[in-house]
Coordinates of C-alpha atoms and ligand atoms in Angstrom, one line a residue:
M530 CA 128.2 124.8 148.0
S531 CA 127.5 126.8 144.8
F532 CA 130.3 128.1 142.8
I533 CA 130.3 131.1 140.5
T534 CA 133.1 132.9 139.0
R535 CA 133.7 135.2 136.1
F536 CA 136.3 136.7 133.8
A537 CA 135.7 140.5 133.5
P538 CA 138.0 142.1 130.7
S539 CA 137.7 145.7 129.7
P540 CA 137.8 145.9 125.8
T541 CA 140.5 148.4 125.6
G542 CA 143.0 146.1 123.8
F543 CA 143.4 142.8 122.6
L544 CA 143.9 140.0 125.2
H545 CA 147.4 138.7 126.0
L546 CA 148.6 135.5 127.5
G547 CA 148.2 136.9 131.0
H548 CA 144.3 137.3 130.3
A549 CA 144.3 133.8 128.9
Y550 CA 145.9 132.6 132.3
S551 CA 143.2 134.6 134.3
A552 CA 140.3 133.3 132.2
I553 CA 141.4 129.7 131.8
L554 CA 142.2 129.6 135.7
A555 CA 138.7 130.7 136.6
H556 CA 137.1 128.6 134.0
D557 CA 138.7 125.4 135.1
A558 CA 138.2 126.3 138.9
A559 CA 134.4 126.5 138.1
R560 CA 134.5 123.2 136.1
A561 CA 136.3 121.5 138.8
A562 CA 133.7 122.7 141.5
G563 CA 130.8 121.9 139.1
G564 CA 129.9 125.6 139.1
E565 CA 129.6 128.4 136.6
F566 CA 131.8 130.4 134.6
L567 CA 130.6 134.0 133.4
L568 CA 132.0 136.5 131.2
R569 CA 131.4 140.1 131.7
I570 CA 132.3 142.9 129.7
E571 CA 133.6 146.0 131.7
D572 CA 133.3 148.7 129.2
I573 CA 132.3 151.9 131.1
D574 CA 135.2 153.7 129.7
A575 CA 133.6 154.7 126.5
A576 CA 136.6 156.7 125.4
R577 CA 138.9 153.6 125.5
C578 CA 136.8 150.8 124.8
R579 CA 136.2 149.6 121.1
P580 CA 133.9 147.2 119.6
E581 CA 136.7 145.1 117.7
F582 CA 138.4 144.5 121.0
E583 CA 135.0 143.1 122.4
T584 CA 134.5 141.0 119.4
A585 CA 138.0 139.6 119.7
I586 CA 137.5 138.7 123.6
H587 CA 134.6 136.5 122.4
D588 CA 136.6 134.9 119.6
D589 CA 139.8 134.4 121.7
L590 CA 138.1 132.8 124.8
A591 CA 135.9 130.6 122.5
W592 CA 138.9 129.5 120.6
L593 CA 140.5 128.7 123.8
G594 CA 137.8 126.3 124.5
L595 CA 136.0 128.3 127.2
R596 CA 132.2 128.3 127.4
W597 CA 129.8 130.8 129.2
P598 CA 126.2 131.4 129.5
T599 CA 124.6 134.3 127.5
P600 CA 123.6 137.1 127.2
V601 CA 126.7 138.4 128.5
R602 CA 126.5 141.5 131.0
R603 CA 127.9 144.5 129.2
Q604 CA 128.5 147.3 131.9
S605 CA 127.6 150.2 129.6
E606 CA 124.3 149.0 129.4
H607 CA 123.7 149.5 133.1
L608 CA 124.7 153.0 134.0
A609 CA 121.4 153.8 135.7
A610 CA 121.9 150.9 138.0
Y611 CA 125.4 152.2 138.9
A612 CA 124.1 155.6 139.5
A613 CA 121.4 154.3 141.9
V614 CA 124.3 152.7 143.9
L615 CA 126.3 156.0 144.0
E616 CA 123.0 157.7 145.1
R617 CA 122.8 155.1 148.0
L618 CA 126.3 155.9 149.1
N619 CA 125.5 159.6 148.9
T620 CA 122.6 159.2 151.2
L621 CA 124.7 157.1 153.6
G622 CA 127.2 160.1 153.6
V623 CA 130.1 158.2 152.7
V624 CA 130.9 159.8 149.4
Y625 CA 131.8 163.4 148.4
R626 CA 132.5 165.6 145.5
C627 CA 136.2 166.2 145.0
F628 CA 137.1 169.2 142.7
L629 CA 140.9 168.8 142.9
T630 CA 142.5 168.3 139.5
R631 CA 144.9 165.3 139.1
K632 CA 147.8 167.6 139.3
E633 CA 146.7 168.8 142.7
I634 CA 145.9 165.2 143.9
V635 CA 149.5 164.2 142.7
A636 CA 151.0 167.0 144.7
L637 CA 148.9 166.1 147.9
S638 CA 149.7 162.5 147.7
L639 CA 153.3 163.0 147.2
S640 CA 153.4 165.1 150.2
A641 CA 151.5 162.8 152.4
P642 CA 153.9 161.3 155.0
H643 CA 152.5 157.7 155.1
T644 CA 151.3 156.8 151.9
P645 CA 150.5 153.2 152.4
G646 CA 149.9 151.9 148.8
E647 CA 149.3 153.0 145.3
G648 CA 146.0 154.1 144.1
S649 CA 144.6 152.5 140.9
D650 CA 145.4 155.5 139.0
G651 CA 148.8 155.6 140.5
V652 CA 148.1 158.0 143.3
V653 CA 146.8 157.7 146.7
Y654 CA 144.6 160.5 148.0
A655 CA 144.0 160.4 151.8
G656 CA 141.0 162.7 151.6
P657 CA 140.4 166.2 152.5
V658 CA 141.3 167.4 156.1
Q659 CA 138.2 169.5 156.2
H660 CA 135.2 169.0 154.0
M661 CA 134.0 171.6 151.6
S662 CA 131.1 174.0 152.9
A663 CA 127.8 173.5 151.3
D664 CA 128.0 177.0 149.9
E665 CA 131.2 176.5 148.3
E666 CA 130.2 173.2 146.7
E667 CA 127.0 174.9 145.5
D668 CA 128.9 177.6 143.9
R669 CA 131.3 175.2 142.1
I670 CA 128.7 173.1 140.9
S671 CA 126.6 176.1 139.4
R672 CA 129.9 177.3 137.7
G673 CA 130.0 173.8 136.0
E674 CA 133.4 172.7 137.6
P675 CA 134.4 169.2 137.0
F676 CA 134.6 166.8 139.9
A677 CA 134.9 163.3 140.9
W678 CA 132.9 161.4 143.4
R679 CA 135.1 159.8 146.0
L680 CA 134.5 157.2 148.7
S681 CA 135.5 158.8 152.1
I682 CA 137.4 156.4 154.3
R683 CA 137.0 158.6 157.2
Y684 CA 133.3 158.9 156.9
S685 CA 132.8 155.0 156.2
Q686 CA 134.8 154.4 159.4
D687 CA 132.3 156.9 161.2
L688 CA 129.5 155.2 159.9
L689 CA 130.7 151.5 160.6
G690 CA 132.2 152.2 163.9
E691 CA 134.0 149.1 165.3
D692 CA 132.9 147.0 162.3
F693 CA 135.3 148.9 160.2
A694 CA 138.2 147.3 162.0
R695 CA 136.5 143.9 161.7
L696 CA 136.1 144.1 157.9
G697 CA 137.9 141.1 156.2
F698 CA 137.6 138.4 153.5
V699 CA 138.6 135.0 152.7
E700 CA 141.6 134.4 150.3
R701 CA 142.3 131.4 148.6
D702 CA 146.0 130.6 147.8
E703 CA 146.9 130.0 144.1
G704 CA 148.1 126.4 143.6
S705 CA 147.2 125.1 147.2
N706 CA 143.7 126.0 147.2
T707 CA 144.0 126.5 151.0
E708 CA 142.0 129.4 152.4
H709 CA 142.8 131.9 155.1
M710 CA 141.2 135.1 156.6
V711 CA 142.4 138.4 155.4
T712 CA 141.9 141.7 157.5
A713 CA 140.6 144.3 155.1
R714 CA 142.5 147.5 155.0
P715 CA 140.3 149.9 152.7
A716 CA 142.7 152.8 153.5
L717 CA 145.3 151.1 151.3
L718 CA 144.2 153.0 148.1
G719 CA 142.9 156.2 149.9
D720 CA 139.7 157.8 148.9
V721 CA 139.1 156.1 145.5
I722 CA 137.0 157.6 142.7
L723 CA 133.5 156.0 142.4
G724 CA 132.1 158.3 139.7
R725 CA 132.7 161.5 137.8
K726 CA 130.5 164.6 137.1
D727 CA 129.4 162.8 133.7
T728 CA 130.0 159.1 134.6
P729 CA 128.0 157.6 137.4
T730 CA 130.3 154.7 138.2
S731 CA 133.9 153.7 138.1
Y732 CA 135.7 150.2 138.1
H733 CA 135.4 149.8 141.9
L734 CA 131.5 150.7 142.0
S735 CA 130.3 148.7 139.0
V736 CA 132.6 145.5 139.6
T737 CA 131.3 145.3 143.5
H738 CA 127.8 145.8 142.4
D739 CA 128.0 143.3 139.5
D740 CA 129.8 140.6 141.4
A741 CA 126.8 140.6 143.8
L742 CA 124.1 141.0 141.3
Q743 CA 125.5 138.0 139.4
G744 CA 125.9 135.9 142.4
V745 CA 129.7 135.5 142.2
T746 CA 131.0 133.4 144.8
H747 CA 134.6 133.3 144.1
V748 CA 136.6 136.2 142.3
I749 CA 139.7 135.0 140.5
R750 CA 141.8 137.8 139.2
G751 CA 145.5 139.0 139.0
E752 CA 147.3 140.2 142.1
D753 CA 147.6 143.5 140.6
L754 CA 144.0 144.0 141.9
R755 CA 144.7 142.8 145.4
A756 CA 144.7 146.3 146.9
S757 CA 141.2 146.9 145.1
T758 CA 139.7 144.0 146.9
H759 CA 140.1 145.7 150.2
V760 CA 138.0 148.7 148.9
H761 CA 135.5 146.2 147.5
V762 CA 135.1 144.6 150.8
L763 CA 134.4 148.0 152.4
L764 CA 131.7 148.7 149.6
Q765 CA 130.2 145.4 150.1
R766 CA 129.8 146.1 153.7
L767 CA 128.3 149.5 153.2
L768 CA 125.8 148.3 150.7
G769 CA 124.9 145.0 152.5
L770 CA 126.2 142.9 149.9
P771 CA 127.9 139.6 150.4
T772 CA 131.8 139.3 150.2
P773 CA 133.1 136.5 147.8
V774 CA 136.0 134.4 148.2
Y775 CA 139.1 136.0 146.5
M776 CA 141.9 134.5 144.8
H777 CA 144.7 136.8 143.4
H778 CA 146.8 134.9 141.2
H779 CA 150.5 135.7 140.2
L780 CA 150.9 137.8 137.0
L781 CA 152.7 136.3 134.1
T782 CA 155.8 137.6 132.5
G783 CA 157.1 137.6 129.1
P784 CA 160.4 136.5 127.6
D785 CA 161.8 139.9 128.8
G786 CA 160.8 139.4 132.4
K787 CA 158.1 142.0 132.1
R788 CA 154.5 141.6 132.8
Y789 CA 152.3 141.2 129.7
A790 CA 150.5 144.1 128.7
K791 CA 147.9 145.1 126.3
R792 CA 150.8 147.1 124.4
D793 CA 152.6 143.7 123.4
Q794 CA 151.0 143.4 120.2
S795 CA 153.1 140.4 119.2
L796 CA 151.8 138.2 122.2
T797 CA 148.0 139.0 121.9
L798 CA 145.9 135.8 121.5
A799 CA 144.5 137.1 118.4
A800 CA 148.0 137.3 116.9
L801 CA 148.9 133.8 118.3
R802 CA 145.7 132.4 116.9
Q803 CA 146.4 134.1 113.5
A804 CA 149.9 132.6 113.4
G805 CA 148.6 129.1 113.7
A806 CA 149.0 128.4 117.4
Y807 CA 146.9 125.8 119.1
P808 CA 144.8 126.3 122.2
A809 CA 146.9 123.4 123.9
E810 CA 150.1 125.2 123.2
I811 CA 148.7 128.2 124.9
R812 CA 147.9 126.1 128.0
A813 CA 151.3 124.7 128.1
R814 CA 153.0 128.1 127.5
I815 CA 151.2 129.7 130.5
G816 CA 151.9 126.4 132.7
L817 CA 148.2 125.2 132.8
P818 CA 147.1 121.7 132.3
A819 CA 145.6 120.6 129.1
Ligands
LIG1731 N1 137.9 144.8 134.3 C1 139.3 144.6 134.9 C2 140.4 144.8 134.0 O1 140.2 144.7 132.8 C3 139.2 143.4 135.8 C4 138.0 143.3 136.8 C5 138.2 142.3 137.8 O2 138.5 141.1 137.6 O3 137.8 142.5 138.9 O4 141.4 144.8 134.6

């Protein structure tokens, strides 16, 4: 069986020990399976991504002893491909333009009686009760109003019929490597954003497209992205793409008991490297074998 996995960071800060854990776990899993480990740069958020963070990603991972094939895919170079995917979803009738402001969405999501989870941006929008008329939409577009393209769970359900309830994926447990089936619940995050007026993609869209394009068979990433997987499985079904095996690993916590975050400058790999740490010490510190 082929085994292709990847580490897909966004260059919006320096990598920390939590990233090292994720990257090494994926790298070692590929090595153990005789498979391939890819690096992908998820840099679609032009306002937050910086070249020095991207350089540091390469330097830190190479310092840790990881190797990957080149050229490395950089998502910012493939916006036309993502736009085509968004157009396809539009043709299928499963996306819509949402003109609500973030404030309005927050107000709506708070008043939702059964908010089942938390959206990637912290809010879950269950979608409009009634869709906008073509006239109103035309009018708002011509007035230049900003909007987000959202994936409609309701329309997806209508399109897929009984298949919607049968969506699922194989989850591999961290540690034991045993696998089990998980029923997908794409509504967990509500109607997520797949693009914006001036950006033809979002994390959910580009990650799903790229994992399929790059032949990724195993996605290994933190459990903070577990709910997103349910959305990705729906997108795969809508787009006719294969569903990889998923492993959501636990998130590392620092000495203060809190999750490592990009704001913890002292615990970045770059800082540890410059302070004279050895890669073997990093592995030991995050509980991974040498
Ligand atoms: N680019 C995402 C991040 O930096 C991770 C993508 C993924 O592993 O699916 O959090």
